[in-house]
Amino acid sequence: MLELNKSGTDRSEPEPEPEPEPELEPGRLPAQGAGPDARPADGSPGAATAERVPLRPYLIAAAILCALYFLYSYLQYSRFGSPSWDLGIFEQEVRAYAGLRAPIVDIKGPGYLILGDHFSPIVALLAPLYWLWPSAESLLFAQAAFFALGAVIVGRTTQQLLGGRSGLCVTVAYGLSWGIQEAVKADFHEIAFAVPLLALVCRALLLRRWTAAVLWSLPLVLVKEDLGATVAVVGFLLFVYGRRLQGALLAAFGVAAFVVTLLVLIPAASSAGTYDYWKKIDKNGEQDVSMLDSVLGVLNSSTKIEMLVFLVGITAFLALRSPLTLLIVPTLGWRLLSQDSNHWGMVWHYSAILMPVLFLAMADGVRRSRSSHRPWLASYAKVAVPVATAIAVALAQHLPLRELLRPESYRTDARTEAARAALDAIPAGSRVETDITLMAHLTSDRTVYWIGGAPGTAPDIVALNLDFGWARPIQDPVAYAEQLHPEARYRLKHRGGSFVVMERTTPEPETAEGGNG
């Protein structure tokens, strides 16, 4: 994917555009088509073109990071530690694409078309990998590879801008960043595609490869419905940098994609006929919240403020010196407006797409600050990259990858053995209703429903982890299964540890549905 950025995309233009105003573009990068020995105005060694920056060290670093990410994900998966139902949802989606079917995700409800929930058709690109490796593990590996690819792009671009060992230092800082690590812990999500794409967009902007910036931006609208707004900001930056026609057209495309996706495409695919996540902004539980109250409350929580401080803190605060930081505004906007506290903090996957933007913004901020007329800022810029690397290493001891250093992470405990025995009691091809614990281990060859989310289907199997964290303890699992499905009768088939498996003893109802069977 680096070839597009390496090519002379805009060489047909007779002359480079004039430099933007100093406050937006102090310091200079080589214009498109400059020779391999071109330097910036400050004469720093970091202006060697992409052809002069070695690839091998970054590929080695990326391979190590990919291995670490996947190892963590695999161990969490193999120990039945998935934190949510998302991995099962995405495997059902990819499995449907791999079978050349509509992306029906029965976990969200029997026959549920997932494009009516989040608009992420780019996930279909994982179908060939799933043909070769039909398991949730293939999605975890793909995400690890995408995150590691982002490290290659961020690191090489930084070395091109700043020279020296800055590229490898930033590769480490990015690779260990809390946004990436928390996304790895959260299992696979569609935003994995956006991480390298945004890195390529930022790279193209920094190297003044305007057409490449446009082309790398376009697929973002297929990753998730909110990223059209981010594409619009890319267009705004192009406009500010002097590419007014390209910028205006790209901004218009981003806004149009954002509006059409939210108001037309998702409602058309949704059984409810609307975009369900509006309520994350206008409702707090059952209480209505006005847009004004949402706006006034964007910083009403210490969790939000902590997240914002750590976002810029991991870049030694120099990301704030770069216009690229504007690219994080749309994502931060909806997160801060949301009434769902899961969107506010440093956990889950929501900050992963911000990492490549912020670290490349830091590289740009360092480059700008080196030529600053303020002596203290120019001096700070010389140590900012090592400071950011030290911050990343220091924070890493409190982040998910630290689990890889603990021997118990590699041991099979009694709970894992009991979960495996429960899986063995569930026949392949059966329709199963279950909770999160077993879910992603069943979606490759069974039709899987969320517990309590498939009334009237009378699934073949109801499988439960009694220690899942139920609001009220389940004393009689068979009675609970028959309470969920009064049209059927069940008997206990297997019990081991906290896991119980019940099978239906009455005939399957004719109305039973299944989208991935």
XYZ file of C-alpha atoms in Angstrom:
517
model
C 0.000 0.000 0.000
C 3.009 2.311 0.245
C 3.468 2.303 -3.535
C 0.769 4.903 -4.113
C 2.471 7.257 -1.697
C 5.857 6.602 -3.313
C 4.668 7.297 -6.824
C 4.889 10.737 -8.380
C 1.136 11.170 -8.288
C 1.111 14.865 -9.091
C 4.142 15.196 -11.355
C 2.036 16.404 -14.236
C 1.617 19.727 -12.486
C 4.001 22.354 -13.853
C 5.063 23.832 -10.534
C 4.522 23.144 -6.821
C 2.018 25.347 -5.085
C 3.287 28.260 -3.003
C 3.867 27.550 0.645
C 0.791 28.024 2.865
C 0.800 30.684 5.504
C 3.499 30.276 8.168
C 1.161 29.381 10.957
C -0.077 26.384 8.994
C 3.074 25.312 7.232
C 6.271 26.703 8.777
C 9.281 24.806 7.499
C 9.246 23.171 4.102
C 9.020 19.685 2.706
C 10.433 18.750 -0.688
C 7.916 19.433 -3.441
C 6.481 16.548 -5.443
C 9.074 15.300 -7.838
C 12.062 16.670 -5.896
C 15.235 14.688 -6.179
C 16.271 11.963 -3.763
C 18.668 14.264 -1.945
C 16.201 17.088 -1.386
C 16.276 18.678 2.073
C 13.888 20.933 3.927
C 14.649 24.577 4.375
C 16.153 23.976 7.817
C 18.617 21.480 6.347
C 17.616 18.690 8.667
C 18.635 15.181 7.582
C 15.062 13.951 7.740
C 14.127 14.992 4.247
C 15.513 11.954 2.501
C 12.765 10.701 0.241
C 10.913 7.433 0.768
C 13.381 5.628 -1.487
C 16.204 6.573 0.893
C 14.461 5.285 4.021
C 15.208 1.593 4.604
C 12.195 -0.673 4.743
C 13.684 -3.728 6.443
C 13.923 -2.377 10.019
C 10.277 -1.344 9.883
C 9.153 -4.676 8.502
C 10.999 -6.417 11.336
C 9.412 -4.097 13.896
C 6.001 -4.634 12.321
C 6.438 -8.415 12.379
C 7.279 -8.258 16.087
C 4.303 -6.027 16.842
C 1.961 -8.197 14.785
C 3.160 -11.273 16.664
C 2.632 -9.576 20.025
C -0.842 -8.324 19.123
C -1.946 -11.671 17.751
C -0.416 -13.622 20.630
C -2.351 -11.511 23.123
C -5.576 -11.856 21.117
C -5.107 -15.601 20.683
C -4.433 -16.190 24.375
C -7.491 -14.153 25.352
C -9.601 -16.046 22.820
C -8.280 -19.471 23.786
C -8.963 -18.743 27.463
C -12.570 -17.724 26.649
C -11.917 -14.154 27.728
C -13.685 -12.166 25.005
C -14.840 -8.882 26.595
C -17.936 -8.466 24.413
C -20.076 -10.083 21.746
C -18.393 -8.113 18.944
C -15.983 -10.828 17.821
C -18.883 -13.231 17.335
C -20.840 -10.557 15.470
C -18.002 -9.827 13.074
C -17.318 -13.497 12.458
C -20.965 -14.048 11.525
C -20.713 -11.073 9.176
C -17.491 -12.263 7.513
C -18.796 -15.837 7.345
C -21.844 -14.586 5.449
C -19.688 -12.600 3.006
C -17.432 -15.635 2.554
C -20.517 -17.669 1.672
C -21.576 -14.972 -0.830
C -24.670 -14.180 1.252
C -26.100 -10.991 2.677
C -24.394 -10.105 5.992
C -27.010 -11.548 8.335
C -25.910 -11.516 11.984
C -28.256 -13.639 14.079
C -26.529 -12.599 17.304
C -28.200 -9.204 16.916
C -31.520 -10.950 16.243
C -32.723 -13.697 13.872
C -32.261 -12.526 10.297
C -30.672 -9.213 11.355
C -28.956 -7.361 8.473
C -25.843 -5.872 10.050
C -25.604 -3.006 7.550
C -28.624 -1.566 9.343
C -26.540 -1.328 12.520
C -23.104 -0.066 11.452
C -22.187 0.538 7.821
C -18.917 -1.348 7.331
C -19.034 -3.116 3.955
C -15.219 -3.053 3.798
C -15.301 -6.044 6.165
C -16.196 -8.154 3.097
C -12.514 -7.914 2.091
C -11.758 -10.461 4.813
C -13.761 -13.156 3.019
C -10.744 -14.635 1.135
C -8.812 -14.955 4.398
C -11.859 -16.622 5.965
C -12.019 -19.125 3.106
C -8.530 -20.247 4.118
C -8.980 -19.903 7.863
C -12.667 -20.179 8.882
C -12.323 -19.093 12.481
C -12.591 -15.977 14.617
C -8.807 -16.260 14.957
C -8.440 -15.145 11.338
C -10.116 -11.833 12.194
C -7.829 -11.359 15.180
C -4.805 -11.985 12.967
C -6.053 -9.551 10.337
C -6.474 -6.836 12.947
C -2.985 -7.474 14.319
C -1.575 -7.174 10.793
C -3.453 -3.930 10.088
C -2.247 -2.340 13.324
C 1.329 -3.448 12.607
C 1.100 -2.081 9.052
C 0.229 1.258 10.594
C 3.527 1.092 12.484
C 5.476 0.718 9.229
C 3.791 3.756 7.704
C 4.065 5.932 10.803
C 7.685 4.987 11.478
C 9.026 5.366 7.941
C 7.234 8.659 7.441
C 8.662 9.990 10.697
C 12.193 9.030 9.684
C 11.660 10.672 6.322
C 10.617 13.883 8.060
C 13.023 13.931 10.992
C 15.898 11.605 10.144
C 18.096 9.706 12.570
C 16.520 7.035 14.739
C 13.318 8.999 15.177
C 11.375 6.625 12.941
C 12.102 3.515 14.997
C 11.465 5.415 18.234
C 8.044 6.525 17.016
C 7.336 2.997 15.763
C 7.839 1.760 19.325
C 5.746 4.596 20.797
C 2.914 3.948 18.343
C 3.132 0.170 18.716
C 2.897 0.329 22.517
C 0.367 3.174 22.609
C -2.660 2.731 24.817
C -5.081 3.298 21.932
C -3.687 0.354 19.967
C -3.297 -1.955 22.963
C -6.825 -1.370 24.202
C -8.148 -2.073 20.709
C -6.258 -5.372 20.669
C -7.827 -6.255 24.022
C -11.297 -5.398 22.687
C -11.064 -8.110 19.963
C -11.656 -7.436 16.275
C -13.471 -4.331 15.044
C -13.945 -2.790 11.632
C -11.811 0.227 12.576
C -8.756 -2.008 12.049
C -9.033 -1.085 8.359
C -9.019 2.630 9.156
C -5.722 2.567 11.070
C -3.375 2.016 8.076
C -5.640 4.050 5.788
C -5.449 7.095 8.057
C -1.699 6.604 8.398
C -1.423 6.696 4.593
C -3.627 9.783 4.400
C -1.460 11.632 6.919
C 1.717 10.484 5.189
C 0.463 11.796 1.866
C -0.483 15.151 3.407
C 2.900 15.547 5.077
C 4.779 14.662 1.893
C 2.516 16.941 -0.137
C 1.211 14.124 -2.320
C -2.225 15.523 -2.705
C -3.788 12.993 -5.073
C -2.571 10.144 -2.882
C -4.215 11.832 0.116
C -7.508 11.955 -1.769
C -7.332 8.350 -2.945
C -6.413 6.923 0.457
C -9.273 8.902 2.022
C -12.035 7.513 -0.183
C -12.225 3.953 1.279
C -12.703 5.350 4.789
C -16.411 5.899 4.106
C -16.760 2.109 3.756
C -15.150 1.419 7.139
C -17.711 3.033 9.412
C -20.519 5.511 9.012
C -18.909 8.347 10.992
C -15.672 8.436 8.982
C -17.248 10.455 6.183
C -16.825 13.425 8.538
C -13.113 12.624 8.845
C -12.833 12.518 5.047
C -14.419 15.969 4.964
C -11.673 17.243 7.288
C -9.042 15.816 4.939
C -10.690 17.859 2.201
C -10.579 20.940 4.429
C -6.842 20.463 5.001
C -6.244 20.109 1.266
C -8.179 23.326 0.733
C -6.071 25.125 3.340
C -2.860 23.759 1.810
C -3.807 25.369 -1.498
C -5.390 22.447 -3.336
C -8.725 24.199 -3.347
C -10.575 22.201 -6.007
C -9.417 18.822 -4.717
C -10.123 19.885 -1.162
C -13.582 21.234 -1.866
C -14.594 18.148 -3.842
C -13.258 15.757 -1.199
C -14.925 17.693 1.627
C -18.232 17.643 -0.267
C -17.854 13.913 -0.875
C -17.153 13.272 2.821
C -20.153 15.276 3.979
C -22.402 13.628 1.377
C -21.215 10.150 2.338
C -21.760 10.922 6.021
C -25.308 12.228 5.484
C -26.401 9.588 2.962
C -25.067 6.739 5.085
C -26.771 7.903 8.275
C -30.038 9.098 6.781
C -30.527 6.752 3.826
C -28.362 3.617 3.670
C -28.497 2.495 7.295
C -32.231 3.221 7.747
C -32.942 1.334 4.498
C -31.141 -1.739 5.852
C -32.519 -1.448 9.389
C -35.702 -3.190 10.421
C -36.441 -0.159 12.602
C -36.053 2.192 9.638
C -33.659 4.509 11.474
C -30.092 4.853 12.695
C -30.239 3.305 16.143
C -27.230 5.110 17.612
C -28.777 8.581 17.571
C -30.089 7.646 20.994
C -26.510 7.505 22.298
C -26.530 11.297 22.018
C -30.133 12.286 22.720
C -30.946 9.822 25.504
C -29.351 9.122 28.875
C -31.053 5.907 29.870
C -34.742 6.710 29.549
C -34.204 10.442 29.938
C -34.203 12.681 26.849
C -31.162 14.942 26.442
C -31.243 18.026 24.244
C -28.438 18.726 21.799
C -27.600 21.878 23.752
C -27.171 19.860 26.941
C -25.004 17.351 25.066
C -22.780 20.147 23.754
C -22.516 21.843 27.143
C -21.626 18.508 28.702
C -18.738 17.544 26.447
C -16.252 18.014 29.307
C -18.532 17.156 32.206
C -16.575 14.074 33.258
C -13.067 13.546 34.582
C -12.941 10.417 32.414
C -13.280 12.561 29.278
C -10.611 14.999 30.434
C -8.227 12.170 31.310
C -8.706 10.652 27.863
C -7.975 13.979 26.139
C -4.852 14.602 28.218
C -3.483 11.145 27.482
C -4.264 11.496 23.776
C -1.937 14.459 23.361
C 0.347 13.486 26.247
C 1.631 10.394 24.464
C 2.967 12.700 21.731
C 4.803 14.880 24.286
C 2.086 17.422 23.414
C 3.753 18.349 20.121
C 0.898 16.880 18.055
C -0.867 20.124 18.959
C 1.596 21.941 16.688
C 0.273 20.233 13.569
C -2.913 20.876 11.562
C -3.203 17.094 11.181
C -4.641 17.040 14.689
C -7.872 18.371 13.187
C -8.455 14.869 11.801
C -9.257 13.577 15.283
C -12.024 16.128 15.856
C -14.937 14.197 14.235
C -14.237 11.023 16.211
C -13.723 12.932 19.441
C -16.845 14.956 18.686
C -19.308 12.082 18.697
C -17.552 10.399 21.610
C -17.742 13.479 23.825
C -21.352 14.146 22.823
C -22.360 10.569 23.583
C -24.237 9.784 26.791
C -22.649 6.317 26.864
C -19.701 6.346 29.271
C -18.057 3.512 27.322
C -17.218 6.089 24.653
C -15.457 8.515 26.976
C -12.432 6.773 28.381
C -9.214 5.031 27.426
C -10.644 1.522 27.134
C -12.211 -0.313 24.199
C -11.239 0.289 20.584
C -12.458 3.832 20.015
C -9.052 5.532 20.187
C -7.155 3.199 17.841
C -7.844 5.247 14.708
C -6.506 8.346 16.463
C -3.058 6.840 17.077
C -1.557 7.078 13.555
C -2.931 10.607 13.180
C -1.492 11.796 16.487
C 1.949 10.266 16.062
C 2.354 11.651 12.551
C 1.037 14.977 13.844
C 3.771 14.764 16.470
C 6.398 14.217 13.763
C 5.038 17.238 11.921
C 4.993 19.239 15.147
C 8.612 18.358 15.875
C 9.652 19.381 12.356
C 7.853 22.704 12.681
C 9.229 23.352 16.166
C 12.845 22.757 15.147
C 12.774 25.995 13.166
C 10.812 27.911 15.793
C 12.019 31.366 16.822
C 11.329 30.399 20.427
C 14.583 28.847 21.738
C 12.844 26.741 24.373
C 10.503 25.200 21.799
C 13.321 24.449 19.357
C 15.275 22.819 22.183
C 12.260 20.796 23.339
C 11.676 19.560 19.802
C 15.096 17.884 19.885
C 14.058 15.629 22.755
C 10.322 15.256 22.090
C 10.582 11.935 20.250
C 12.631 10.225 23.010
C 10.230 11.691 25.569
C 7.217 10.264 23.705
C 8.940 6.878 23.471
C 9.708 6.911 27.184
C 6.081 7.777 27.961
C 4.866 4.850 25.843
C 7.248 2.405 27.530
C 6.300 3.676 30.984
C 2.565 3.384 30.298
C 2.967 -0.086 28.794
C 3.414 -1.657 32.225
C -0.235 -0.804 32.924
C -1.617 -1.889 29.539
C -2.838 -5.227 28.124
C 0.392 -6.483 26.524
C 1.968 -6.734 29.967
C -0.060 -9.949 30.355
C 2.355 -11.603 27.922
C 5.056 -11.425 30.590
C 3.021 -13.408 33.111
C 3.447 -17.213 33.122
C -0.177 -17.773 34.110
C -1.274 -16.291 30.778
C 0.008 -19.442 29.061
C -1.541 -21.965 31.430
C -4.799 -23.821 30.878
C -6.945 -23.451 33.970
C -9.995 -25.413 35.114
C -12.403 -22.832 33.692
C -10.863 -23.139 30.224
C -11.060 -26.928 30.366
C -14.714 -26.749 31.398
C -15.493 -24.340 28.552
C -13.826 -26.645 26.026
C -15.834 -29.592 27.323
C -19.020 -27.560 26.901
C -18.063 -26.775 23.305
C -17.535 -30.459 22.602
C -21.110 -31.120 23.766
C -22.565 -28.775 21.134
C -22.957 -30.421 17.700
C -21.639 -28.668 14.619
C -24.411 -27.168 12.517
C -26.771 -26.715 15.442
C -28.636 -23.532 16.359
C -27.280 -22.292 19.684
C -28.388 -19.597 22.091
C -25.578 -18.535 24.406
C -23.833 -15.744 26.282
C -20.544 -14.041 25.419
C -18.228 -16.657 26.932
C -18.699 -19.379 24.300
C -20.100 -17.213 21.523
C -17.048 -16.532 19.313
C -16.048 -20.203 19.533
C -19.362 -21.296 18.031
C -19.919 -18.859 15.182
C -17.722 -20.611 12.617
C -19.928 -23.690 12.210
C -23.151 -23.071 14.130
C -26.001 -20.571 13.960
C -25.604 -18.516 17.123
C -28.116 -16.304 18.938
C -27.626 -13.989 21.895
C -29.227 -15.322 25.054
C -32.756 -13.961 25.257
C -32.453 -12.355 21.819
C -34.218 -14.982 19.716
C -37.739 -15.536 21.019
C -39.813 -18.065 19.127
C -36.836 -19.813 17.502
C -36.553 -22.760 19.925
C -32.813 -23.265 19.320
C -31.394 -26.773 19.370
C -29.028 -25.881 22.201
C -29.009 -23.391 25.046
C -25.496 -23.082 26.490
C -24.759 -20.950 29.536
C -21.877 -19.854 31.696
C -23.499 -19.599 35.126
C -20.694 -17.292 36.261
C -21.263 -14.869 33.398
C -22.524 -12.124 35.702
C -26.281 -12.504 35.515
C -28.477 -9.930 37.246
C -29.981 -12.816 39.184
C -28.254 -16.193 39.647
C -29.711 -18.982 37.507
C -30.707 -21.727 39.916
C -32.415 -24.062 37.425
C -30.848 -23.818 33.921
C -33.450 -26.075 32.296
C -36.320 -24.021 33.673
C -34.526 -20.864 32.483
C -34.191 -22.274 28.941
C -37.898 -23.172 28.891
C -38.759 -19.719 30.238
C -36.907 -18.212 27.253
C -38.636 -20.651 24.863
C -41.994 -21.795 26.214
C -42.726 -23.383 22.829
C -40.060 -26.052 23.486
C -38.804 -28.454 26.147
C -35.175 -28.936 27.123
C -33.083 -31.372 29.085
C -29.629 -31.076 30.607
C -27.061 -32.564 28.234
C -23.792 -31.499 29.845
C -22.623 -29.785 33.010
C -19.043 -29.019 33.950
C -17.716 -26.278 36.158
C -19.868 -23.199 35.599
C -20.966 -24.316 32.109
C -24.248 -26.026 31.283
C -25.494 -27.250 27.897
C -29.172 -28.054 27.351
C -30.664 -29.642 24.251
C -34.202 -29.367 22.921
C -36.254 -32.530 23.217
C -39.328 -31.367 21.268
C -39.537 -31.045 17.452
C -38.110 -27.936 15.837
C -40.826 -25.348 15.130
C -41.437 -24.603 11.476
C -40.877 -20.871 12.042
C -37.297 -21.274 13.303
C -34.893 -18.971 11.466
C -31.148 -18.938 10.959
C -29.056 -16.699 8.788
C -25.704 -18.473 8.974
C -26.645 -22.087 9.109
